[in-house]
Amino acid sequence: MHLHSPAVEPGTVGPCPVAPDALQGIKRQQTNPARWNGSNWNEFAAALRQQGIELRENAAARAAFATDAGGTAYGLAHGVVIARNTEQVALLLRAAQAYRVPVTVSGGGLTTEGESVAFGGVLLDMTGMSRVLAIDAEAMTVRTEAGIFWHSLAEELRRQDLDYLSAPLNLTSSVGGTLGVGGIDVNSARLGCSADQALALQVVTPTGDIVECSDTHNAELFERVILGYGQFGIITAATLRVRRYTPLRMHYFYYASLATAIEDLQLIDRNEASDYSGILTILDCAVNVLVAFDSLEREAAFMAEWRPRLRGYGEFGFGLRTFAHYILRPWKLGEAWYLLQRKRELFPELRRPEYMRDGTMFDRSVVFSRAVWKFWGSRQMVIPDLATSAGKFVEAVKRGNAVCRKYFPHYTLYLVGIKLRPEHRAHYEMSCVPPDAEGWAYGCEFEPMMDAGVYSRDYLQSFKNEIYDIGVDMGASYYRFGGMMKGYIRRVFGDALVDRHLALKRAADPAMILNRHVIF
Amino acid sequence: MLDLAKSTLRAPRDYSACSGCNLCLLVCPVWRRTHDFSLTPHGRAKALQFGAAAGDIAASVQSCTLCAACEPVCPEEIRLVAMTLDLRRQLPQPAAMADLLAGMQTRASPSAAPALSSATVLLPGPALRDRPSTLARVRALLQRSGATALGADDGADIALALEAGGEIAQRRLDRFLRPLHGVKKIIVADGLLLRHLQPLLPGSKIIGVGEALSGLAAVRSALRAKDLYVIEARAYHADYQRLVRYYDSLRAAAGCSFNLDLQRIAIPAAARSLPQRLGLEAVDDGVQLRWILQGRKVTRIVVESMEDRAAFEQYGECPVVHLADLVDDGTSSV
């Protein structure tokens, strides 16, 4: 039998040769049009070893990184290197550049679209560089190696009664990985995304130079590396702002309408009425606006001034309303039963007594991250998202919600605002921050519950594509536009901008070896 | 032969359920020391998912300290200790185990051991037996809440065989368990043995020495706010859901700090790999002890286990006392 693969013009993304007749009407995106063929590997490996770099080529070491948290992209590196220090990373990149061997960088490995999966070449495991280098309690900064997990950083900061400003609600995201893509917390509406808290970085460029950069020093590199999806260098150390640790006073308000809840969330954010804010839903039936405060004073001011203006219910009131809603719609009793079950399982997890004292929540990231992995984690995870300006957000969420309804019986939406820093606009170019956002951007993650269901990659890809098509239609952006979703980059940002970044990338990385499957 | 490690598996979830969250890395003492992903539960699970056999990951399997800190944080509720022990069983036995297993055959003689008449039995383990004065204090304190018998056979050989993944003769196990049937409360110094006894003696309340002693009013009242109380990790994680609340109440009552991280996981002090426990590799507790003490203002370290006591004494940062040493029990001066 003769298999015909259409010719692909170098530098372009060709048609997908895998099942080209499947999924009629849905645009297929080919992730790796031209994979590296392994040339020069032996010479490269010998060069590394000659320089004292440990390279693991055994199957068990490579297999451990065969997929990421998404569990839908699979690839094998030829070898794995654990990052141990900046000089070693620099040596590795110089050799990779010379022998034209791809280097894929992995931190927490929490990408969902295969961005941290190596399709040949070297997998560089950055978690080997996880030391906190210095905490300056007077300047309120921390200098840390970039492979550290945010939670490990929090553990060290807490010994000095300090905390990071904002980080993903996931204990095992790495600092370097987060700074490269954004990072959203429930305080991002007040403090911005995690990447915006970086004051300075140590970066190893794709050609192996070690460069310190910040807003004032090598600013252009700083602009490209922050929110740069790992294209312009490997962050090996970061100086971050920190703050005094405070436990939280948390409140939940319940809505039956996504639009109303989003309007109230944006009211809270615009007026900085709370220190933390966000929305978590069970389907689109129980929409939970959460607010939290660092102090009694802030909480009291919110209750006096802003609580009366919110249209959400308390837990008891919403329970009564929901009961009345479903008693009149007996054909939806299955949905009602699911909501009840979900409430019974999830709510106690968010109020575990060992993390609560005197009505305050200690260690919010522990509480939320445990819940995230316990209730949403599985061998497969897809979390397509839409990031829009404040004005477009209600429509984007409504349309995305309809797609979720179409594809999955159970899902969750996670919505949060991101305060933008006008002086960082250059950082935001071709990133998750939509170009038309002013003041705040808003992001919504659409998280299907896989439950015990088994879904094909095609099914999941179709779901993601439908969500992302909304973004193209609305002029939005995405948090996860790399890896398997990178075909959307040109559609949403346009050729001119992408080509300009590609030219920058080619100048910085002549052999195109660093994270080559992520964006371009 | 009885496959004890396998018989105590409570749930069928195994490595195949690992979703790659990395939460186990946050609490793993081996990861803290090496920052080598392949030596962690996650690393083992992922290697197994992609076809590795026990022999392919032998170094990782042997490096595990069995502190069990990873189990309570695993959102997939994978029985990670059982997974590691099962892998150890598939590896060739270390030569140092031969004498132990031969000794077990000798101890497995069929003569019936007398049943213990006391409602409470203490299984002290070798570390506590090696310090007779401390053992006497522990017993004297436990007598305050009722007669406590000393188990002549404390299953030390069984505990070590469990640790190494060795097989345990059914007759030896029967001989060990027979006197314990019907005992209401069993106080076990070895946290790994405690974990495995719980399902084998479901009618008994099985607790660690630390919980037994810290439950005494006299001991509680002797704790100070500037004490660092070091929980024995294996026993704590074997019964985490219950003990996290127990120690939270102890914190509220005594005001001291604990070797707990932000997830309320006990940071193990004397965390040893199998080669270290068998004396085949040098012990280095420095990384763990420095991490436990980092940034804390501590005037005294109070420990539950003798291994932790020895580790902190060697480190020499500040005075170290066993829980039993907190109270003058009349056996000697404090």
PDB file of N, CA, C and O in Angstrom, chain B residues 226-265:
ATOM      1  N   LYS B 226       7.743  27.553  73.043  1.00  0.00           N
ATOM      2  CA  LYS B 226       8.918  27.641  72.165  1.00  0.00           C
ATOM      3  C   LYS B 226       9.528  26.278  71.876  1.00  0.00           C
ATOM      4  O   LYS B 226      10.641  26.196  71.340  1.00  0.00           O
ATOM      5  N   ASP B 227       8.807  25.214  72.223  1.00  0.00           N
ATOM      6  CA  ASP B 227       9.249  23.873  71.838  1.00  0.00           C
ATOM      7  C   ASP B 227       8.953  23.635  70.367  1.00  0.00           C
ATOM      8  O   ASP B 227       7.932  24.098  69.839  1.00  0.00           O
ATOM      9  N   LEU B 228       9.834  22.913  69.733  1.00  0.00           N
ATOM     10  CA  LEU B 228       9.515  22.351  68.423  1.00  0.00           C
ATOM     11  C   LEU B 228       9.205  20.874  68.650  1.00  0.00           C
ATOM     12  O   LEU B 228      10.074  20.109  69.072  1.00  0.00           O
ATOM     13  N   TYR B 229       7.984  20.513  68.397  1.00  0.00           N
ATOM     14  CA  TYR B 229       7.526  19.136  68.615  1.00  0.00           C
ATOM     15  C   TYR B 229       7.683  18.384  67.286  1.00  0.00           C
ATOM     16  O   TYR B 229       7.067  18.758  66.282  1.00  0.00           O
ATOM     17  N   VAL B 230       8.479  17.326  67.293  1.00  0.00           N
ATOM     18  CA  VAL B 230       8.766  16.599  66.051  1.00  0.00           C
ATOM     19  C   VAL B 230       7.936  15.309  66.014  1.00  0.00           C
ATOM     20  O   VAL B 230       8.194  14.361  66.761  1.00  0.00           O
ATOM     21  N   ILE B 231       6.940  15.337  65.183  1.00  0.00           N
ATOM     22  CA  ILE B 231       6.053  14.179  65.015  1.00  0.00           C
ATOM     23  C   ILE B 231       6.786  13.093  64.230  1.00  0.00           C
ATOM     24  O   ILE B 231       7.474  13.400  63.243  1.00  0.00           O
ATOM     25  N   GLU B 232       6.616  11.850  64.650  1.00  0.00           N
ATOM     26  CA  GLU B 232       7.218  10.740  63.900  1.00  0.00           C
ATOM     27  C   GLU B 232       6.401  10.543  62.634  1.00  0.00           C
ATOM     28  O   GLU B 232       5.193  10.260  62.678  1.00  0.00           O
ATOM     29  N   ALA B 233       7.059  10.694  61.493  1.00  0.00           N
ATOM     30  CA  ALA B 233       6.333  10.833  60.233  1.00  0.00           C
ATOM     31  C   ALA B 233       5.573   9.574  59.820  1.00  0.00           C
ATOM     32  O   ALA B 233       4.432   9.650  59.347  1.00  0.00           O
ATOM     33  N   ARG B 234       6.167   8.435  59.989  1.00  0.00           N
ATOM     34  CA  ARG B 234       5.520   7.222  59.470  1.00  0.00           C
ATOM     35  C   ARG B 234       4.197   6.928  60.175  1.00  0.00           C
ATOM     36  O   ARG B 234       3.202   6.597  59.522  1.00  0.00           O
ATOM     37  N   ALA B 235       4.196   7.024  61.489  1.00  0.00           N
ATOM     38  CA  ALA B 235       2.955   6.745  62.223  1.00  0.00           C
ATOM     39  C   ALA B 235       1.890   7.794  61.894  1.00  0.00           C
ATOM     40  O   ALA B 235       0.712   7.479  61.721  1.00  0.00           O
ATOM     41  N   TYR B 236       2.331   9.039  61.786  1.00  0.00           N
ATOM     42  CA  TYR B 236       1.409  10.142  61.506  1.00  0.00           C
ATOM     43  C   TYR B 236       0.736   9.957  60.143  1.00  0.00           C
ATOM     44  O   TYR B 236      -0.491  10.062  60.016  1.00  0.00           O
ATOM     45  N   HIS B 237       1.528   9.651  59.145  1.00  0.00           N
ATOM     46  CA  HIS B 237       0.945   9.536  57.803  1.00  0.00           C
ATOM     47  C   HIS B 237       0.147   8.251  57.625  1.00  0.00           C
ATOM     48  O   HIS B 237      -0.678   8.159  56.712  1.00  0.00           O
ATOM     49  N   ALA B 238       0.387   7.273  58.482  1.00  0.00           N
ATOM     50  CA  ALA B 238      -0.391   6.031  58.391  1.00  0.00           C
ATOM     51  C   ALA B 238      -1.839   6.246  58.807  1.00  0.00           C
ATOM     52  O   ALA B 238      -2.719   5.478  58.438  1.00  0.00           O
ATOM     53  N   ASP B 239      -2.080   7.288  59.593  1.00  0.00           N
ATOM     54  CA  ASP B 239      -3.440   7.560  60.080  1.00  0.00           C
ATOM     55  C   ASP B 239      -3.693   9.057  59.982  1.00  0.00           C
ATOM     56  O   ASP B 239      -4.175   9.692  60.918  1.00  0.00           O
ATOM     57  N   TYR B 240      -3.389   9.606  58.831  1.00  0.00           N
ATOM     58  CA  TYR B 240      -3.286  11.055  58.653  1.00  0.00           C
ATOM     59  C   TYR B 240      -4.597  11.789  58.963  1.00  0.00           C
ATOM     60  O   TYR B 240      -4.611  12.785  59.682  1.00  0.00           O
ATOM     61  N   GLN B 241      -5.685  11.298  58.391  1.00  0.00           N
ATOM     62  CA  GLN B 241      -6.954  12.032  58.510  1.00  0.00           C
ATOM     63  C   GLN B 241      -7.325  12.273  59.968  1.00  0.00           C
ATOM     64  O   GLN B 241      -7.841  13.333  60.327  1.00  0.00           O
ATOM     65  N   ARG B 242      -7.086  11.277  60.785  1.00  0.00           N
ATOM     66  CA  ARG B 242      -7.422  11.407  62.208  1.00  0.00           C
ATOM     67  C   ARG B 242      -6.366  12.242  62.947  1.00  0.00           C
ATOM     68  O   ARG B 242      -6.688  13.128  63.736  1.00  0.00           O
ATOM     69  N   LEU B 243      -5.106  11.960  62.636  1.00  0.00           N
ATOM     70  CA  LEU B 243      -4.044  12.582  63.424  1.00  0.00           C
ATOM     71  C   LEU B 243      -3.831  14.049  63.086  1.00  0.00           C
ATOM     72  O   LEU B 243      -3.335  14.809  63.923  1.00  0.00           O
ATOM     73  N   VAL B 244      -4.180  14.468  61.884  1.00  0.00           N
ATOM     74  CA  VAL B 244      -4.020  15.888  61.573  1.00  0.00           C
ATOM     75  C   VAL B 244      -4.894  16.714  62.513  1.00  0.00           C
ATOM     76  O   VAL B 244      -4.498  17.802  62.965  1.00  0.00           O
ATOM     77  N   ARG B 245      -6.027  16.181  62.849  1.00  0.00           N
ATOM     78  CA  ARG B 245      -6.905  16.878  63.791  1.00  0.00           C
ATOM     79  C   ARG B 245      -6.390  16.734  65.224  1.00  0.00           C
ATOM     80  O   ARG B 245      -6.477  17.661  66.034  1.00  0.00           O
ATOM     81  N   TYR B 246      -5.865  15.558  65.518  1.00  0.00           N
ATOM     82  CA  TYR B 246      -5.329  15.337  66.865  1.00  0.00           C
ATOM     83  C   TYR B 246      -4.215  16.339  67.166  1.00  0.00           C
ATOM     84  O   TYR B 246      -4.202  16.996  68.225  1.00  0.00           O
ATOM     85  N   TYR B 247      -3.270  16.468  66.235  1.00  0.00           N
ATOM     86  CA  TYR B 247      -2.147  17.364  66.489  1.00  0.00           C
ATOM     87  C   TYR B 247      -2.552  18.828  66.390  1.00  0.00           C
ATOM     88  O   TYR B 247      -1.924  19.685  67.015  1.00  0.00           O
ATOM     89  N   ASP B 248      -3.580  19.117  65.623  1.00  0.00           N
ATOM     90  CA  ASP B 248      -4.085  20.492  65.588  1.00  0.00           C
ATOM     91  C   ASP B 248      -4.628  20.867  66.968  1.00  0.00           C
ATOM     92  O   ASP B 248      -4.424  21.981  67.454  1.00  0.00           O
ATOM     93  N   SER B 249      -5.303  19.918  67.602  1.00  0.00           N
ATOM     94  CA  SER B 249      -5.818  20.202  68.951  1.00  0.00           C
ATOM     95  C   SER B 249      -4.662  20.291  69.949  1.00  0.00           C
ATOM     96  O   SER B 249      -4.705  21.096  70.887  1.00  0.00           O
ATOM     97  N   LEU B 250      -3.626  19.494  69.748  1.00  0.00           N
ATOM     98  CA  LEU B 250      -2.454  19.577  70.626  1.00  0.00           C
ATOM     99  C   LEU B 250      -1.770  20.924  70.466  1.00  0.00           C
ATOM    100  O   LEU B 250      -1.337  21.545  71.446  1.00  0.00           O
ATOM    101  N   ARG B 251      -1.692  21.410  69.227  1.00  0.00           N
ATOM    102  CA  ARG B 251      -1.110  22.729  68.998  1.00  0.00           C
ATOM    103  C   ARG B 251      -1.893  23.813  69.720  1.00  0.00           C
ATOM    104  O   ARG B 251      -1.338  24.700  70.359  1.00  0.00           O
ATOM    105  N   ALA B 252      -3.227  23.695  69.605  1.00  0.00           N
ATOM    106  CA  ALA B 252      -4.066  24.701  70.251  1.00  0.00           C
ATOM    107  C   ALA B 252      -3.889  24.654  71.769  1.00  0.00           C
ATOM    108  O   ALA B 252      -3.897  25.694  72.438  1.00  0.00           O
ATOM    109  N   ALA B 253      -3.722  23.449  72.313  1.00  0.00           N
ATOM    110  CA  ALA B 253      -3.614  23.308  73.769  1.00  0.00           C
ATOM    111  C   ALA B 253      -2.230  23.694  74.275  1.00  0.00           C
ATOM    112  O   ALA B 253      -2.111  24.367  75.305  1.00  0.00           O
ATOM    113  N   ALA B 254      -1.188  23.272  73.557  1.00  0.00           N
ATOM    114  CA  ALA B 254       0.168  23.450  74.083  1.00  0.00           C
ATOM    115  C   ALA B 254       0.854  24.694  73.528  1.00  0.00           C
ATOM    116  O   ALA B 254       1.762  25.223  74.154  1.00  0.00           O
ATOM    117  N   GLY B 255       0.442  25.129  72.370  1.00  0.00           N
ATOM    118  CA  GLY B 255       1.022  26.339  71.790  1.00  0.00           C
ATOM    119  C   GLY B 255       2.370  26.153  71.137  1.00  0.00           C
ATOM    120  O   GLY B 255       2.967  27.114  70.649  1.00  0.00           O
ATOM    121  N   CYS B 256       2.909  24.941  71.121  1.00  0.00           N
ATOM    122  CA  CYS B 256       4.231  24.726  70.525  1.00  0.00           C
ATOM    123  C   CYS B 256       4.108  24.609  69.004  1.00  0.00           C
ATOM    124  O   CYS B 256       3.005  24.485  68.469  1.00  0.00           O
ATOM    125  N   SER B 257       5.248  24.642  68.331  1.00  0.00           N
ATOM    126  CA  SER B 257       5.222  24.454  66.882  1.00  0.00           C
ATOM    127  C   SER B 257       5.565  23.002  66.545  1.00  0.00           C
ATOM    128  O   SER B 257       6.081  22.267  67.393  1.00  0.00           O
ATOM    129  N   PHE B 258       5.277  22.633  65.332  1.00  0.00           N
ATOM    130  CA  PHE B 258       5.450  21.244  64.909  1.00  0.00           C
ATOM    131  C   PHE B 258       6.269  21.189  63.621  1.00  0.00           C
ATOM    132  O   PHE B 258       6.364  22.176  62.896  1.00  0.00           O
ATOM    133  N   ASN B 259       6.755  20.006  63.329  1.00  0.00           N
ATOM    134  CA  ASN B 259       7.480  19.804  62.061  1.00  0.00           C
ATOM    135  C   ASN B 259       6.488  19.562  60.928  1.00  0.00           C
ATOM    136  O   ASN B 259       6.653  18.645  60.121  1.00  0.00           O
ATOM    137  N   LEU B 260       5.461  20.400  60.867  1.00  0.00           N
ATOM    138  CA  LEU B 260       4.444  20.262  59.824  1.00  0.00           C
ATOM    139  C   LEU B 260       4.663  21.327  58.760  1.00  0.00           C
ATOM    140  O   LEU B 260       4.996  22.467  59.080  1.00  0.00           O
ATOM    141  N   ASP B 261       4.436  20.957  57.510  1.00  0.00           N
ATOM    142  CA  ASP B 261       4.529  21.956  56.453  1.00  0.00           C
ATOM    143  C   ASP B 261       3.155  22.583  56.234  1.00  0.00           C
ATOM    144  O   ASP B 261       2.216  22.322  56.993  1.00  0.00           O
ATOM    145  N   LEU B 262       3.040  23.399  55.211  1.00  0.00           N
ATOM    146  CA  LEU B 262       1.773  24.113  55.008  1.00  0.00           C
ATOM    147  C   LEU B 262       0.635  23.179  54.622  1.00  0.00           C
ATOM    148  O   LEU B 262      -0.534  23.540  54.747  1.00  0.00           O
ATOM    149  N   GLN B 263       0.959  22.000  54.141  1.00  0.00           N
ATOM    150  CA  GLN B 263      -0.090  21.021  53.836  1.00  0.00           C
ATOM    151  C   GLN B 263      -0.418  20.162  55.054  1.00  0.00           C
ATOM    152  O   GLN B 263      -1.174  19.204  54.944  1.00  0.00           O
ATOM    153  N   ARG B 264       0.210  20.458  56.176  1.00  0.00           N
ATOM    154  CA  ARG B 264       0.057  19.684  57.428  1.00  0.00           C
ATOM    155  C   ARG B 264       0.597  18.268  57.253  1.00  0.00           C
ATOM    156  O   ARG B 264       0.070  17.301  57.791  1.00  0.00           O
ATOM    157  N   ILE B 265       1.663  18.177  56.496  1.00  0.00           N
ATOM    158  CA  ILE B 265       2.398  16.920  56.353  1.00  0.00           C
ATOM    159  C   ILE B 265       3.609  17.001  57.277  1.00  0.00           C
ATOM    160  O   ILE B 265       4.249  18.055  57.371  1.00  0.00           O
TER     161      ILE B 265
END
